[in-house]
Amino acid sequence: FSERSNQVSLSLFFNTQELLRVMRTIDDRIVHELNTTIPTASFVGKVDPGQTCKELYESLMDAHTSRERIIKNCISQTSAVVKTLKEEREKADEDAALLKQLRKEQTKV
């Protein structure tokens, strides 16, 4: 398995982790989002709480759908790397570096 492929795989994995971290912001700040979404008694007439909550809900669902798609894509790509490494391992006799890389990729999945 080439060093370049290994770097691409690691880059994809870490970029995916960072993207997921950023996408979790809305979940991590849900209390704040709810507090700013639900109007206080003095603002009830100026804001439609039903519409505002609906928009927050849609935003959450969009974020969850996007995260799920990214996670599944990462799993798919990493699984393809694992498959390739397994095929290479069958051809190579007791290649310790290849086995180490295979285990590392399997751990990611």
XYZ file of C-alpha atoms in Angstrom:
109
model
C 0.000 0.000 0.000
C 1.654 3.208 -1.106
C 2.692 6.005 1.226
C 0.668 8.450 -0.892
C -2.510 6.370 -0.463
C -1.855 6.198 3.257
C -1.547 9.993 3.451
C -4.765 10.461 1.458
C -6.563 8.024 3.748
C -5.338 9.806 6.876
C -6.183 13.189 5.402
C -9.704 12.036 4.558
C -10.162 10.619 8.047
C -8.956 13.728 9.869
C -10.847 16.085 7.540
C -13.990 14.059 8.191
C -13.429 14.256 11.945
C -12.978 18.036 11.784
C -16.044 18.470 9.578
C -18.142 16.403 11.980
C -16.866 18.440 14.926
C -17.946 21.657 13.228
C -21.301 20.165 12.246
C -21.985 19.200 15.872
C -22.002 22.840 16.921
C -25.773 23.131 16.673
C -26.193 20.061 18.897
C -23.581 21.244 21.365
C -25.296 24.612 21.633
C -28.888 23.321 21.686
C -29.740 24.943 25.026
C -28.528 28.287 23.717
C -30.410 27.741 20.444
C -33.621 26.943 22.320
C -33.217 29.943 24.608
C -32.799 32.268 21.644
C -35.509 30.572 19.586
C -38.343 30.459 22.111
C -39.539 34.013 22.732
C -39.857 35.400 26.214
C -43.244 36.712 27.344
C -42.382 40.224 26.171
C -41.611 39.019 22.615
C -44.444 36.506 22.170
C -46.415 38.835 19.904
C -43.401 39.716 17.748
C -42.161 36.197 16.986
C -44.036 33.125 15.791
C -42.699 30.440 18.159
C -44.166 27.629 16.061
C -42.376 28.795 12.927
C -39.162 29.502 14.812
C -39.192 26.038 16.393
C -39.972 24.475 13.024
C -36.953 26.223 11.508
C -34.730 25.046 14.377
C -36.028 21.501 13.952
C -35.357 21.582 10.197
C -31.878 22.925 10.848
C -31.191 20.069 13.274
C -32.531 17.476 10.847
C -30.430 18.893 7.998
C -27.335 18.763 10.199
C -28.052 15.166 11.235
C -28.690 14.079 7.639
C -25.461 15.714 6.466
C -23.479 14.107 9.270
C -24.947 10.703 8.517
C -24.021 11.053 4.830
C -20.451 12.081 5.690
C -20.032 9.232 8.181
C -21.349 6.661 5.704
C -19.057 8.032 2.998
C -16.046 7.816 5.305
C -16.957 4.242 6.288
C -17.374 3.289 2.646
C -14.031 4.751 1.602
C -12.176 3.284 4.575
C -13.810 -0.101 3.956
C -12.534 0.026 0.375
C -9.021 0.670 1.696
C -9.396 -2.284 4.093
C -10.504 -4.512 1.224
C -7.489 -3.466 -0.859
C -5.135 -4.074 2.065
C -6.627 -7.516 2.658
C -6.099 -8.393 -0.999
C -2.492 -7.177 -0.827
C -1.949 -9.096 2.404
C -3.061 -12.332 0.726
C -0.411 -11.777 -1.955
C 2.367 -10.759 0.431
C 3.744 -13.238 2.930
C 3.856 -11.910 6.481
C 4.421 -8.249 5.588
C 4.419 -6.675 9.050
C 3.999 -3.106 7.771
C 1.040 -4.124 5.632
C -0.585 -5.961 8.533
C -0.070 -2.931 10.771
C -1.681 -0.649 8.170
C -4.585 -3.085 7.742
C -5.268 -3.126 11.483
C -5.071 0.668 11.624
C -7.656 1.016 8.830
C -9.908 -1.610 10.415
C -9.825 0.368 13.645
C -10.998 3.472 11.791
C -14.001 1.605 10.410
